[in-house]
Structure formats: C-alpha cells, structure tokens
C-alpha cells in the first residue's frame, strides 16, 4: 500500500497503516491507555476548532482519526465494515440516503 | 458511489456519504452543537469498550467516525488529505513506517 502515491486511502487502509506503524506499542498500552491518548487528541481538536489555523485544525483531525483507528485495532473492530453496516445503506434513524430525521434527533 | 456494493470505502467517500446524508442539518447545528454529539458518542464508545457486545462496540466506533466526519464537513477539513499528510509517509514522531518512538512519547 502506498497511500502517499495516489492520495487516496480506504478506511481499512488507514487502519492497516496505523496497525503496522503502532501495533507493538498499542498492545503494551492497552485499551484504557490508548483511550486516554484519544481523549487528549479530542481536547486538542476542540482547541483547534476554536483558535487553530486551518492547517493546525486539519492535523488535529488527523490525530483523532489515527487514535480512533488505533483503539479499533486494539479492540479488534473493523472500522470500515462497521461504518458501512451502520451508514452505508442510509441514515440509521430514518433510512434515507438524505436524512429527514428531526434536528433534535440523534443523527 | 455505492459503498454497500463493494464493501470498500475511502475516507473521502465516507466524508461525502455523511455530507449528502446530513449536511443540511449539520449547517443548522454548527460546530459547537455537532461537537456535543461527538462527545456523547465518545462516551458511548467508552461504555461499549467496557461492557458492550462486539456488535455494539463496532456500531459505537461507526458513530464516532461518522460524527468526526460530520465535524470535518462543517469545519471544511478534508480528513483523507489530513491523515495522509500527517501519517502517510511515516510516524510524525520518528518518521518510520514502523514507529520506534518511546512508549511514553505521544504517537
């Protein structure tokens, strides 16, 4: 896989990239320790949404996505399969490809 | 795009799927309101990591990923481009495709 060459990346490709890059450390850290890192990154994302430059903001999104992939790896969850199952055929609330749930409803 | 047909989905494809499904609601909700929903989903993910069935856990990962894509849409960030820039050529800490940073270091 050469994600840098064609500038496209599947969700499975991201999960595999992160697995190769970090799996030995992730196993030592475990789910609880990894979740703490995700929370730190979520906090940094919140800060960047408030006051970051566009590039800083993009990099914080990248970090949250990478840590989410890391936890999925540790937990043995296939992110692509999960999101296709829940959202690939329409909104889980109303079933539509364009959601018509009320604004206060969850999706 | 028919993500349900071939069971593969790029990160850009996910972001577009979520944009089509939810953009009109997302614009009304704004970044702050959308971030609150992400936080709720992160809480549900934490609960599922503790005590969920494998399927419940997978669906909570899907929700967090979908809400992250939603916020990226509202904030105008290209998630795929961001993660390729930060992680596509190696660990942002050590530069390796297999990270050799210390366990206490961030990545």
mmCIF file of C-alpha atoms in Angstrom:
data_model
loop_
_atom_site.group_PDB
_atom_site.id
_atom_site.type_symbol
_atom_site.label_atom_id
_atom_site.label_comp_id
_atom_site.label_asym_id
_atom_site.label_seq_id
_atom_site.Cartn_x
_atom_site.Cartn_y
_atom_site.Cartn_z
ATOM 1 C CA UNK A 1 0.000 0.000 0.000
ATOM 2 C CA UNK A 2 1.379 3.391 -0.929
ATOM 3 C CA UNK A 3 -1.201 5.875 0.307
ATOM 4 C CA UNK A 4 1.147 8.755 -0.331
ATOM 5 C CA UNK A 5 1.401 7.965 -4.014
ATOM 6 C CA UNK A 6 -2.182 8.132 -5.185
ATOM 7 C CA UNK A 7 -3.595 10.320 -2.444
ATOM 8 C CA UNK A 8 -6.477 8.029 -1.689
ATOM 9 C CA UNK A 9 -6.910 5.851 1.345
ATOM 10 C CA UNK A 10 -9.654 3.450 2.320
ATOM 11 C CA UNK A 11 -10.737 3.242 5.927
ATOM 12 C CA UNK A 12 -9.290 -0.274 6.026
ATOM 13 C CA UNK A 13 -6.073 1.068 4.537
ATOM 14 C CA UNK A 14 -5.832 3.663 7.295
ATOM 15 C CA UNK A 15 -6.433 1.026 9.952
ATOM 16 C CA UNK A 16 -3.725 -1.169 8.441
ATOM 17 C CA UNK A 17 -1.296 1.753 8.106
ATOM 18 C CA UNK A 18 -1.780 2.565 11.792
ATOM 19 C CA UNK A 19 -1.515 -1.119 12.729
ATOM 20 C CA UNK A 20 1.839 -1.508 11.000
ATOM 21 C CA UNK A 21 3.098 1.769 12.443
ATOM 22 C CA UNK A 22 2.000 1.348 16.060
ATOM 23 C CA UNK A 23 0.753 -2.166 16.857
ATOM 24 C CA UNK A 24 3.632 -3.203 19.096
ATOM 25 C CA UNK A 25 3.172 -0.092 21.225
ATOM 26 C CA UNK A 26 -0.616 -0.303 21.159
ATOM 27 C CA UNK A 27 -0.567 -3.794 22.612
ATOM 28 C CA UNK A 28 1.564 -2.650 25.525
ATOM 29 C CA UNK A 29 -0.596 0.401 26.116
ATOM 30 C CA UNK A 30 -3.910 -1.445 26.050
ATOM 31 C CA UNK A 31 -7.385 -0.026 25.517
ATOM 32 C CA UNK A 32 -7.506 2.160 28.621
ATOM 33 C CA UNK A 33 -4.153 3.791 27.982
ATOM 34 C CA UNK A 34 -4.949 4.259 24.309
ATOM 35 C CA UNK A 35 -8.322 5.808 25.114
ATOM 36 C CA UNK A 36 -6.579 8.407 27.278
ATOM 37 C CA UNK A 37 -4.487 9.439 24.277
ATOM 38 C CA UNK A 38 -7.618 9.688 22.145
ATOM 39 C CA UNK A 39 -9.177 11.977 24.752
ATOM 40 C CA UNK A 40 -6.122 14.208 24.742
ATOM 41 C CA UNK A 41 -6.354 14.490 20.977
ATOM 42 C CA UNK A 42 -10.080 15.237 21.152
ATOM 43 C CA UNK A 43 -9.246 18.092 23.522
ATOM 44 C CA UNK A 44 -6.660 19.413 21.093
ATOM 45 C CA UNK A 45 -9.234 19.181 18.307
ATOM 46 C CA UNK A 46 -11.658 21.259 20.381
ATOM 47 C CA UNK A 47 -8.958 23.878 20.928
ATOM 48 C CA UNK A 48 -8.068 23.938 17.233
ATOM 49 C CA UNK A 49 -11.740 24.333 16.287
ATOM 50 C CA UNK A 50 -11.776 27.446 18.474
ATOM 51 C CA UNK A 51 -8.490 29.050 17.587
ATOM 52 C CA UNK A 52 -6.328 26.935 15.294
ATOM 53 C CA UNK A 53 -5.116 27.779 11.819
ATOM 54 C CA UNK A 54 -6.697 25.710 9.027
ATOM 55 C CA UNK A 55 -3.551 23.559 8.877
ATOM 56 C CA UNK A 56 -3.396 23.033 12.651
ATOM 57 C CA UNK A 57 -7.057 22.076 12.589
ATOM 58 C CA UNK A 58 -6.514 19.537 9.791
ATOM 59 C CA UNK A 59 -3.617 17.953 11.690
ATOM 60 C CA UNK A 60 -5.742 17.621 14.844
ATOM 61 C CA UNK A 61 -8.462 15.869 12.845
ATOM 62 C CA UNK A 62 -5.767 13.528 11.520
ATOM 63 C CA UNK A 63 -4.634 12.732 15.058
ATOM 64 C CA UNK A 64 -8.138 11.955 16.309
ATOM 65 C CA UNK A 65 -8.758 9.714 13.303
ATOM 66 C CA UNK A 66 -5.423 7.937 13.827
ATOM 67 C CA UNK A 67 -6.118 7.315 17.516
ATOM 68 C CA UNK A 68 -9.621 6.100 16.732
ATOM 69 C CA UNK A 69 -8.058 3.622 14.295
ATOM 70 C CA UNK A 70 -5.561 2.629 16.986
ATOM 71 C CA UNK A 71 -8.273 1.831 19.525
ATOM 72 C CA UNK A 72 -10.222 -0.077 16.889
ATOM 73 C CA UNK A 73 -7.085 -2.115 16.224
ATOM 74 C CA UNK A 74 -6.617 -2.898 19.911
ATOM 75 C CA UNK A 75 -10.319 -3.742 20.278
ATOM 76 C CA UNK A 76 -10.362 -5.892 17.129
ATOM 77 C CA UNK A 77 -13.006 -3.812 15.328
ATOM 78 C CA UNK A 78 -13.076 -3.365 11.539
ATOM 79 C CA UNK A 79 -13.944 0.337 11.205
ATOM 80 C CA UNK A 80 -14.806 0.180 7.507
ATOM 81 C CA UNK A 81 -17.148 -2.759 7.943
ATOM 82 C CA UNK A 82 -18.747 -1.074 10.969
ATOM 83 C CA UNK A 83 -19.417 2.244 9.238
ATOM 84 C CA UNK A 84 -20.674 0.542 6.063
ATOM 85 C CA UNK A 85 -23.059 -1.555 8.127
ATOM 86 C CA UNK A 86 -24.426 1.400 10.076
ATOM 87 C CA UNK A 87 -24.404 4.188 7.457
ATOM 88 C CA UNK A 88 -23.747 2.545 4.071
ATOM 89 C CA UNK A 89 -27.405 1.926 3.259
ATOM 90 C CA UNK A 90 -28.816 5.125 4.694
ATOM 91 C CA UNK A 91 -29.347 7.052 7.924
ATOM 92 C CA UNK A 92 -29.757 4.604 10.822
ATOM 93 C CA UNK A 93 -32.602 6.820 12.072
ATOM 94 C CA UNK A 94 -34.838 7.332 9.026
ATOM 95 C CA UNK A 95 -33.260 5.028 6.456
ATOM 96 C CA UNK A 96 -32.811 7.784 3.878
ATOM 97 C CA UNK A 97 -29.616 8.485 1.962
ATOM 98 C CA UNK A 98 -30.532 12.101 2.730
ATOM 99 C CA UNK A 99 -31.604 12.152 6.367
ATOM 100 C CA UNK A 100 -35.049 13.507 7.166
ATOM 101 C CA UNK A 101 -34.907 12.955 10.928
ATOM 102 C CA UNK A 102 -35.790 15.993 13.049
ATOM 103 C CA UNK A 103 -32.961 18.336 14.017
ATOM 104 C CA UNK A 104 -33.209 17.344 17.685
ATOM 105 C CA UNK A 105 -32.997 13.673 16.879
ATOM 106 C CA UNK A 106 -29.692 11.991 17.187
ATOM 107 C CA UNK A 107 -28.327 11.508 13.679
ATOM 108 C CA UNK B 1 -20.753 5.843 -5.003
ATOM 109 C CA UNK B 2 -22.209 2.591 -3.799
ATOM 110 C CA UNK B 3 -20.258 1.737 -0.670
ATOM 111 C CA UNK B 4 -22.624 -1.091 0.179
ATOM 112 C CA UNK B 5 -21.908 -2.897 -3.072
ATOM 113 C CA UNK B 6 -18.189 -3.462 -2.956
ATOM 114 C CA UNK B 7 -17.657 -3.169 0.776
ATOM 115 C CA UNK B 8 -14.817 -0.720 0.491
ATOM 116 C CA UNK B 9 -14.924 2.945 1.357
ATOM 117 C CA UNK B 10 -12.305 5.625 1.134
ATOM 118 C CA UNK B 11 -12.072 8.239 3.854
ATOM 119 C CA UNK B 12 -13.178 10.821 1.295
ATOM 120 C CA UNK B 13 -16.066 8.568 0.339
ATOM 121 C CA UNK B 14 -17.162 8.389 3.970
ATOM 122 C CA UNK B 15 -16.971 12.151 4.311
ATOM 123 C CA UNK B 16 -19.053 12.583 1.150
ATOM 124 C CA UNK B 17 -21.581 9.950 2.262
ATOM 125 C CA UNK B 18 -22.041 11.786 5.554
ATOM 126 C CA UNK B 19 -22.183 15.147 3.769
ATOM 127 C CA UNK B 20 -25.008 14.011 1.494
ATOM 128 C CA UNK B 21 -26.854 12.389 4.376
ATOM 129 C CA UNK B 22 -26.588 15.150 6.963
ATOM 130 C CA UNK B 23 -25.256 18.426 5.537
ATOM 131 C CA UNK B 24 -28.477 20.401 5.791
ATOM 132 C CA UNK B 25 -28.815 19.501 9.467
ATOM 133 C CA UNK B 26 -25.121 19.969 10.157
ATOM 134 C CA UNK B 27 -25.177 23.532 8.923
ATOM 135 C CA UNK B 28 -28.035 24.382 11.266
ATOM 136 C CA UNK B 29 -26.334 22.680 14.185
ATOM 137 C CA UNK B 30 -22.930 24.283 13.681
ATOM 138 C CA UNK B 31 -19.579 23.193 15.057
ATOM 139 C CA UNK B 32 -20.389 23.587 18.754
ATOM 140 C CA UNK B 33 -23.624 21.643 18.562
ATOM 141 C CA UNK B 34 -22.040 18.970 16.423
ATOM 142 C CA UNK B 35 -19.098 18.629 18.796
ATOM 143 C CA UNK B 36 -21.527 17.912 21.642
ATOM 144 C CA UNK B 37 -22.946 14.993 19.667
ATOM 145 C CA UNK B 38 -19.420 13.700 19.022
ATOM 146 C CA UNK B 39 -18.719 13.816 22.747
ATOM 147 C CA UNK B 40 -21.871 11.859 23.503
ATOM 148 C CA UNK B 41 -20.797 9.213 21.018
ATOM 149 C CA UNK B 42 -17.304 9.097 22.501
ATOM 150 C CA UNK B 43 -18.925 8.412 25.874
ATOM 151 C CA UNK B 44 -20.972 5.609 24.387
ATOM 152 C CA UNK B 45 -17.806 4.192 22.822
ATOM 153 C CA UNK B 46 -16.126 4.211 26.237
ATOM 154 C CA UNK B 47 -19.101 2.346 27.721
ATOM 155 C CA UNK B 48 -19.102 -0.185 24.890
ATOM 156 C CA UNK B 49 -15.350 -0.772 25.321
ATOM 157 C CA UNK B 50 -16.102 -1.684 28.939
ATOM 158 C CA UNK B 51 -19.218 -3.744 28.596
ATOM 159 C CA UNK B 52 -20.590 -3.867 25.047
ATOM 160 C CA UNK B 53 -21.053 -6.870 22.823
ATOM 161 C CA UNK B 54 -18.686 -6.996 19.822
ATOM 162 C CA UNK B 55 -21.512 -5.760 17.582
ATOM 163 C CA UNK B 56 -22.491 -2.912 19.905
ATOM 164 C CA UNK B 57 -18.840 -1.912 20.087
ATOM 165 C CA UNK B 58 -18.484 -1.877 16.300
ATOM 166 C CA UNK B 59 -21.608 0.301 15.953
ATOM 167 C CA UNK B 60 -20.252 2.807 18.505
ATOM 168 C CA UNK B 61 -16.987 3.053 16.549
ATOM 169 C CA UNK B 62 -19.092 3.712 13.435
ATOM 170 C CA UNK B 63 -20.940 6.528 15.213
ATOM 171 C CA UNK B 64 -17.770 8.231 16.419
ATOM 172 C CA UNK B 65 -16.268 8.009 12.937
ATOM 173 C CA UNK B 66 -19.465 9.401 11.372
ATOM 174 C CA UNK B 67 -19.598 12.338 13.793
ATOM 175 C CA UNK B 68 -15.915 13.056 13.244
ATOM 176 C CA UNK B 69 -16.644 13.180 9.504
ATOM 177 C CA UNK B 70 -19.592 15.474 10.212
ATOM 178 C CA UNK B 71 -17.491 17.962 12.161
ATOM 179 C CA UNK B 72 -14.819 17.851 9.462
ATOM 180 C CA UNK B 73 -17.521 18.678 6.920
ATOM 181 C CA UNK B 74 -18.763 21.627 8.958
ATOM 182 C CA UNK B 75 -15.189 22.833 9.527
ATOM 183 C CA UNK B 76 -14.220 22.383 5.876
ATOM 184 C CA UNK B 77 -11.427 19.874 6.554
ATOM 185 C CA UNK B 78 -10.518 17.063 4.129
ATOM 186 C CA UNK B 79 -9.928 14.144 6.504
ATOM 187 C CA UNK B 80 -8.220 11.926 3.935
ATOM 188 C CA UNK B 81 -5.798 14.628 2.875
ATOM 189 C CA UNK B 82 -5.096 15.475 6.523
ATOM 190 C CA UNK B 83 -4.329 11.911 7.601
ATOM 191 C CA UNK B 84 -2.242 11.223 4.502
ATOM 192 C CA UNK B 85 -0.211 14.361 5.159
ATOM 193 C CA UNK B 86 0.388 13.532 8.811
ATOM 194 C CA UNK B 87 0.724 9.723 8.725
ATOM 195 C CA UNK B 88 1.032 8.687 5.080
ATOM 196 C CA UNK B 89 4.807 8.946 4.932
ATOM 197 C CA UNK B 90 5.559 7.589 8.374
ATOM 198 C CA UNK B 91 5.167 8.292 12.080
ATOM 199 C CA UNK B 92 5.109 12.062 12.662
ATOM 200 C CA UNK B 93 7.368 11.484 15.685
ATOM 201 C CA UNK B 94 10.179 9.287 14.330
ATOM 202 C CA UNK B 95 9.450 9.192 10.604
ATOM 203 C CA UNK B 96 9.382 5.395 10.460
ATOM 204 C CA UNK B 97 6.667 3.333 8.779
ATOM 205 C CA UNK B 98 7.071 1.203 11.917
ATOM 206 C CA UNK B 99 7.259 3.649 14.813
ATOM 207 C CA UNK B 100 10.298 3.453 17.089
ATOM 208 C CA UNK B 101 9.335 6.326 19.392
ATOM 209 C CA UNK B 102 9.434 5.502 23.104
ATOM 210 C CA UNK B 103 6.257 4.129 24.655
ATOM 211 C CA UNK B 104 5.713 7.283 26.720
ATOM 212 C CA UNK B 105 6.033 9.516 23.705
ATOM 213 C CA UNK B 106 2.917 10.705 22.074
ATOM 214 C CA UNK B 107 2.435 8.677 18.891
#
